[in-house]
mmCIF file of C-alpha atoms in Angstrom:
data_model
loop_
_atom_site.group_PDB
_atom_site.id
_atom_site.type_symbol
_atom_site.label_atom_id
_atom_site.label_comp_id
_atom_site.label_asym_id
_atom_site.label_seq_id
_atom_site.Cartn_x
_atom_site.Cartn_y
_atom_site.Cartn_z
ATOM 1 C CA ASP A 1 0.000 0.000 0.000
ATOM 2 C CA THR A 2 1.717 3.185 -1.197
ATOM 3 C CA GLY A 3 1.202 6.161 1.073
ATOM 4 C CA VAL A 4 1.355 9.888 0.351
ATOM 5 C CA SER A 5 4.694 10.796 -1.179
ATOM 6 C CA GLN A 6 6.303 14.235 -1.040
ATOM 7 C CA ASP A 7 9.373 15.511 -2.832
ATOM 8 C CA PRO A 8 11.858 16.842 -1.896
ATOM 9 C CA ARG A 9 12.187 15.982 1.799
ATOM 10 C CA HIS A 10 14.352 19.009 2.434
ATOM 11 C CA LYS A 11 14.862 22.252 0.523
ATOM 12 C CA ILE A 12 17.363 24.964 1.416
ATOM 13 C CA THR A 13 17.248 28.123 -0.623
ATOM 14 C CA LYS A 14 18.176 31.774 -0.489
ATOM 15 C CA ARG A 15 15.639 34.463 0.231
ATOM 16 C CA GLY A 16 13.981 35.660 -2.950
ATOM 17 C CA GLN A 17 14.243 32.383 -4.839
ATOM 18 C CA ASN A 18 11.268 30.388 -6.091
ATOM 19 C CA VAL A 19 10.640 26.843 -4.865
ATOM 20 C CA THR A 20 8.249 24.097 -5.940
ATOM 21 C CA PHE A 21 7.152 21.052 -3.972
ATOM 22 C CA ARG A 22 5.416 17.959 -5.266
ATOM 23 C CA CYS A 23 2.852 15.697 -3.614
ATOM 24 C CA ASP A 24 1.670 12.329 -4.882
ATOM 25 C CA PRO A 25 -1.471 11.279 -2.965
ATOM 26 C CA ILE A 26 -2.725 7.762 -2.372
ATOM 27 C CA SER A 27 -3.868 6.692 -5.826
ATOM 28 C CA GLU A 28 -7.624 6.410 -5.307
ATOM 29 C CA HIS A 29 -7.941 9.499 -3.110
ATOM 30 C CA ASN A 30 -9.838 12.362 -4.743
ATOM 31 C CA ARG A 31 -9.238 14.940 -1.995
ATOM 32 C CA LEU A 32 -5.857 16.583 -1.482
ATOM 33 C CA TYR A 33 -4.790 19.092 1.166
ATOM 34 C CA TRP A 34 -1.724 21.228 1.832
ATOM 35 C CA TYR A 35 -0.819 22.285 5.367
ATOM 36 C CA ARG A 36 2.070 24.231 6.862
ATOM 37 C CA GLN A 37 3.643 23.420 10.220
ATOM 38 C CA THR A 38 6.090 25.635 12.106
ATOM 39 C CA LEU A 39 8.147 24.564 15.095
ATOM 40 C CA GLY A 40 6.063 23.824 18.169
ATOM 41 C CA GLN A 41 2.759 24.309 16.378
ATOM 42 C CA GLY A 42 0.122 22.096 14.859
ATOM 43 C CA PRO A 43 -0.335 22.003 11.089
ATOM 44 C CA GLU A 44 -2.305 24.895 9.589
ATOM 45 C CA PHE A 45 -4.536 24.464 6.551
ATOM 46 C CA LEU A 46 -3.371 26.124 3.332
ATOM 47 C CA THR A 47 -5.494 24.810 0.481
ATOM 48 C CA TYR A 48 -7.734 21.974 -0.682
ATOM 49 C CA PHE A 49 -8.417 20.195 -3.974
ATOM 50 C CA GLN A 50 -11.257 17.924 -4.876
ATOM 51 C CA ASN A 51 -10.042 16.120 -7.969
ATOM 52 C CA GLU A 52 -8.471 18.895 -10.089
ATOM 53 C CA ALA A 53 -10.558 21.740 -8.643
ATOM 54 C CA GLN A 54 -9.035 23.988 -5.994
ATOM 55 C CA LEU A 55 -12.060 24.621 -3.773
ATOM 56 C CA GLU A 56 -10.618 26.513 -0.832
ATOM 57 C CA LYS A 57 -7.591 28.627 -0.012
ATOM 58 C CA SER A 58 -6.652 29.864 3.440
ATOM 59 C CA ARG A 59 -5.944 33.524 4.098
ATOM 60 C CA LEU A 60 -2.481 32.259 5.068
ATOM 61 C CA LEU A 61 -1.877 31.622 1.373
ATOM 62 C CA SER A 62 -0.497 34.910 0.087
ATOM 63 C CA ASP A 63 -0.257 35.834 -3.596
ATOM 64 C CA ARG A 64 3.264 34.394 -3.628
ATOM 65 C CA PHE A 65 1.836 30.916 -3.114
ATOM 66 C CA SER A 66 0.159 28.901 -5.860
ATOM 67 C CA ALA A 67 -0.982 25.308 -5.946
ATOM 68 C CA GLU A 68 -2.116 23.109 -8.784
ATOM 69 C CA ARG A 69 -3.462 19.633 -9.320
ATOM 70 C CA PRO A 70 -3.681 19.531 -13.097
ATOM 71 C CA LYS A 71 -5.023 16.029 -13.700
ATOM 72 C CA GLY A 72 -6.525 15.327 -10.335
ATOM 73 C CA SER A 73 -3.577 13.181 -9.364
ATOM 74 C CA PHE A 74 -0.319 14.764 -8.126
ATOM 75 C CA SER A 75 -0.179 18.333 -6.860
ATOM 76 C CA THR A 76 2.465 21.046 -6.773
ATOM 77 C CA LEU A 77 2.878 23.939 -4.370
ATOM 78 C CA GLU A 78 5.012 26.837 -5.564
ATOM 79 C CA ILE A 79 6.317 29.695 -3.458
ATOM 80 C CA GLN A 80 7.644 32.700 -5.351
ATOM 81 C CA ARG A 81 10.129 35.233 -3.938
ATOM 82 C CA THR A 82 10.608 33.265 -0.739
ATOM 83 C CA GLU A 83 10.860 35.102 2.581
ATOM 84 C CA GLN A 84 12.342 34.107 5.938
ATOM 85 C CA GLY A 85 8.848 33.561 7.310
ATOM 86 C CA ASP A 86 8.209 30.837 4.745
ATOM 87 C CA SER A 87 10.578 28.504 6.597
ATOM 88 C CA ALA A 88 8.390 25.626 7.756
ATOM 89 C CA MET A 89 7.396 22.030 7.130
ATOM 90 C CA TYR A 90 4.933 21.754 4.244
ATOM 91 C CA LEU A 91 2.643 18.761 4.600
ATOM 92 C CA CYS A 92 0.423 17.149 2.015
ATOM 93 C CA ALA A 93 -2.518 14.915 2.899
ATOM 94 C CA SER A 94 -5.093 12.989 0.927
ATOM 95 C CA SER A 95 -8.417 11.357 1.677
ATOM 96 C CA LEU A 96 -11.255 9.565 -0.036
ATOM 97 C CA GLY A 97 -14.871 10.595 -0.369
ATOM 98 C CA GLU A 98 -16.982 13.720 -0.267
ATOM 99 C CA TYR A 99 -18.938 14.238 2.924
ATOM 100 C CA SER A 100 -17.887 11.523 5.283
ATOM 101 C CA ASN A 101 -14.818 13.243 6.762
ATOM 102 C CA GLN A 102 -12.646 10.260 6.013
ATOM 103 C CA PRO A 103 -9.268 10.414 7.743
ATOM 104 C CA GLN A 104 -6.582 12.388 6.001
ATOM 105 C CA HIS A 105 -3.349 10.510 5.427
ATOM 106 C CA PHE A 106 -0.205 12.602 5.519
ATOM 107 C CA GLY A 107 3.113 12.437 3.734
ATOM 108 C CA ASP A 108 6.503 12.915 5.377
ATOM 109 C CA GLY A 109 6.504 16.590 4.474
ATOM 110 C CA THR A 110 8.970 18.939 2.804
ATOM 111 C CA ARG A 111 11.081 20.976 5.195
ATOM 112 C CA LEU A 112 11.876 24.395 3.731
ATOM 113 C CA SER A 113 14.731 26.469 5.103
ATOM 114 C CA ILE A 114 15.283 30.013 3.853
ATOM 115 C CA LEU A 115 18.811 31.370 4.255
ATOM 116 C CA ALA B 1 -15.042 29.704 14.904
ATOM 117 C CA GLN B 2 -13.488 26.329 15.468
ATOM 118 C CA LYS B 3 -10.681 25.823 17.931
ATOM 119 C CA VAL B 4 -8.784 22.959 19.548
ATOM 120 C CA THR B 5 -6.905 23.403 22.807
ATOM 121 C CA GLN B 6 -4.266 21.023 24.097
ATOM 122 C CA ALA B 7 -3.219 22.618 27.361
ATOM 123 C CA GLN B 8 -0.438 20.134 28.111
ATOM 124 C CA THR B 9 2.659 21.196 26.220
ATOM 125 C CA GLU B 10 4.929 18.415 27.462
ATOM 126 C CA ILE B 11 4.413 15.304 29.551
ATOM 127 C CA SER B 12 7.170 13.031 30.812
ATOM 128 C CA VAL B 13 6.427 9.585 32.227
ATOM 129 C CA VAL B 14 8.359 6.464 33.052
ATOM 130 C CA GLU B 15 7.733 3.343 31.026
ATOM 131 C CA LYS B 16 4.652 1.332 32.105
ATOM 132 C CA GLU B 17 2.917 4.374 33.562
ATOM 133 C CA ASP B 18 -0.519 5.332 32.272
ATOM 134 C CA VAL B 19 -0.852 8.776 30.717
ATOM 135 C CA THR B 20 -3.823 10.873 29.579
ATOM 136 C CA LEU B 21 -3.575 13.581 26.933
ATOM 137 C CA ASP B 22 -6.254 16.247 27.141
ATOM 138 C CA CYS B 23 -8.127 17.834 24.249
ATOM 139 C CA VAL B 24 -10.839 20.490 24.450
ATOM 140 C CA TYR B 25 -12.598 21.761 21.338
ATOM 141 C CA GLU B 26 -14.918 24.581 20.301
ATOM 142 C CA THR B 27 -17.319 24.478 17.380
ATOM 143 C CA ARG B 28 -20.775 25.727 16.436
ATOM 144 C CA ASP B 29 -21.368 22.819 14.077
ATOM 145 C CA THR B 30 -23.817 20.165 15.195
ATOM 146 C CA THR B 31 -22.071 17.610 13.001
ATOM 147 C CA TYR B 32 -18.336 17.428 13.422
ATOM 148 C CA TYR B 33 -15.481 14.946 13.647
ATOM 149 C CA LEU B 34 -12.606 14.617 16.054
ATOM 150 C CA PHE B 35 -9.252 13.027 15.339
ATOM 151 C CA TRP B 36 -6.020 12.128 17.047
ATOM 152 C CA TYR B 37 -2.720 11.984 15.166
ATOM 153 C CA LYS B 38 0.742 10.903 16.312
ATOM 154 C CA GLN B 39 3.887 12.628 15.014
ATOM 155 C CA PRO B 40 7.043 10.676 15.888
ATOM 156 C CA PRO B 41 10.488 12.277 15.543
ATOM 157 C CA SER B 42 10.594 11.165 11.901
ATOM 158 C CA GLY B 43 7.907 13.772 11.212
ATOM 159 C CA GLU B 44 5.082 11.899 9.494
ATOM 160 C CA LEU B 45 1.623 12.417 10.974
ATOM 161 C CA VAL B 46 0.044 9.048 11.709
ATOM 162 C CA PHE B 47 -3.739 8.775 11.963
ATOM 163 C CA LEU B 48 -4.927 7.110 15.192
ATOM 164 C CA ILE B 49 -8.686 7.581 15.485
ATOM 165 C CA ARG B 50 -11.755 9.421 14.136
ATOM 166 C CA ARG B 51 -14.994 9.987 16.058
ATOM 167 C CA ASN B 52 -18.144 11.745 14.905
ATOM 168 C CA SER B 53 -20.200 14.037 17.098
ATOM 169 C CA PHE B 54 -23.107 11.603 17.357
ATOM 170 C CA ASP B 55 -21.072 8.734 18.746
ATOM 171 C CA GLU B 56 -20.068 9.286 22.354
ATOM 172 C CA GLN B 57 -19.086 5.711 23.013
ATOM 173 C CA ASN B 58 -15.616 5.379 24.397
ATOM 174 C CA GLU B 59 -13.227 3.345 22.310
ATOM 175 C CA ILE B 60 -10.379 1.066 23.185
ATOM 176 C CA SER B 61 -7.716 -0.199 20.820
ATOM 177 C CA GLY B 62 -5.019 -2.208 22.530
ATOM 178 C CA ARG B 63 -3.215 0.106 24.955
ATOM 179 C CA TYR B 64 -5.010 3.156 23.561
ATOM 180 C CA SER B 65 -8.389 4.435 24.702
ATOM 181 C CA TRP B 66 -10.389 7.556 23.973
ATOM 182 C CA ASN B 67 -12.983 9.331 26.102
ATOM 183 C CA PHE B 68 -15.386 11.616 24.203
ATOM 184 C CA GLN B 69 -17.651 13.853 26.303
ATOM 185 C CA LYS B 70 -19.840 16.366 24.455
ATOM 186 C CA SER B 71 -20.998 17.914 27.732
ATOM 187 C CA THR B 72 -17.469 19.164 28.402
ATOM 188 C CA SER B 73 -16.360 19.388 24.726
ATOM 189 C CA SER B 74 -13.477 17.076 25.429
ATOM 190 C CA PHE B 75 -11.886 14.168 23.587
ATOM 191 C CA ASN B 76 -9.135 12.787 25.807
ATOM 192 C CA PHE B 77 -6.639 10.081 24.883
ATOM 193 C CA THR B 78 -5.189 7.596 27.356
ATOM 194 C CA ILE B 79 -2.206 5.319 26.836
ATOM 195 C CA THR B 80 -1.958 2.507 29.363
ATOM 196 C CA ALA B 81 1.344 0.863 30.217
ATOM 197 C CA SER B 82 3.290 3.410 28.156
ATOM 198 C CA GLN B 83 6.314 2.318 26.157
ATOM 199 C CA VAL B 84 9.357 4.194 24.866
ATOM 200 C CA VAL B 85 7.977 3.820 21.319
ATOM 201 C CA ASP B 86 5.008 5.966 22.368
ATOM 202 C CA SER B 87 7.318 8.986 22.591
ATOM 203 C CA ALA B 88 6.016 11.495 20.055
ATOM 204 C CA VAL B 89 3.972 14.650 19.645
ATOM 205 C CA TYR B 90 0.257 13.924 19.723
ATOM 206 C CA PHE B 91 -2.214 16.206 17.983
ATOM 207 C CA CYS B 92 -5.943 16.465 18.472
ATOM 208 C CA ALA B 93 -7.860 17.838 15.481
ATOM 209 C CA LEU B 94 -11.398 18.924 14.603
ATOM 210 C CA SER B 95 -13.203 18.875 11.285
ATOM 211 C CA GLY B 96 -16.615 20.360 10.664
ATOM 212 C CA ARG B 97 -18.888 20.875 7.707
ATOM 213 C CA ASP B 98 -17.649 24.404 6.995
ATOM 214 C CA GLY B 99 -17.828 24.583 3.197
ATOM 215 C CA ALA B 100 -17.640 20.786 3.103
ATOM 216 C CA THR B 101 -13.869 21.130 2.839
ATOM 217 C CA ASN B 102 -13.342 18.906 5.860
ATOM 218 C CA LYS B 103 -10.104 20.723 6.612
ATOM 219 C CA LEU B 104 -8.531 19.817 9.927
ATOM 220 C CA ILE B 105 -8.118 22.331 12.732
ATOM 221 C CA PHE B 106 -5.243 21.136 14.900
ATOM 222 C CA GLY B 107 -4.304 21.861 18.470
ATOM 223 C CA THR B 108 -0.731 22.814 19.322
ATOM 224 C CA GLY B 109 0.137 19.267 20.279
ATOM 225 C CA THR B 110 1.410 17.510 23.393
ATOM 226 C CA LEU B 111 4.970 16.195 23.456
ATOM 227 C CA LEU B 112 5.019 12.867 25.276
ATOM 228 C CA ALA B 113 8.382 11.600 26.485
ATOM 229 C CA VAL B 114 8.427 8.055 27.845
ATOM 230 C CA GLN B 115 11.586 7.339 29.795
ATOM 231 C CA PRO B 116 12.901 3.754 30.070
#
């Protein structure tokens, strides 16, 4: 059983650079979520896809952030002109179904460090 | 607004002790779901349990048990006979029907350290 896969595991970049993360959900899962987790905090919701449609974005997601899920399978999260405050763990999760609040299964995350 | 509070920041116990992790939630939804996740040092969030707001039966799974009380808006998690492998950060989370997104609202987590 293949779980949620995220790439890369770690990303170190200089302030002002663009970065892109990839998430491959569990194959039959139609719902995909991105969260951000900073040290000592719980994950915070960023955005949600149902199939290829992006249905909700958090106010945490500034204009520098964009997410896509072009074919309803894998998703990418891009951060443009990175800032120090973007340093965090970026978590992807997927789940099955529409209204039953099925558990979300998380990947290992991508840890972003801004120099 | 939805909110989850985990007042215990860190708990340290000795192996074989029982330990209870507290979770208090706030929501205006009549239908909602509560979850517990475990985050070991490796970082991956591991799903432990889901309960819906209409099912207040307590649940036991091996050494783990959960106590859901709507009257006090609490969903506490007990580990009996703790083991070193239980050392992790434990998160309580809430999901409502807000926009049918089912996004999770997490607490700040409780770091459990089990000493040998």
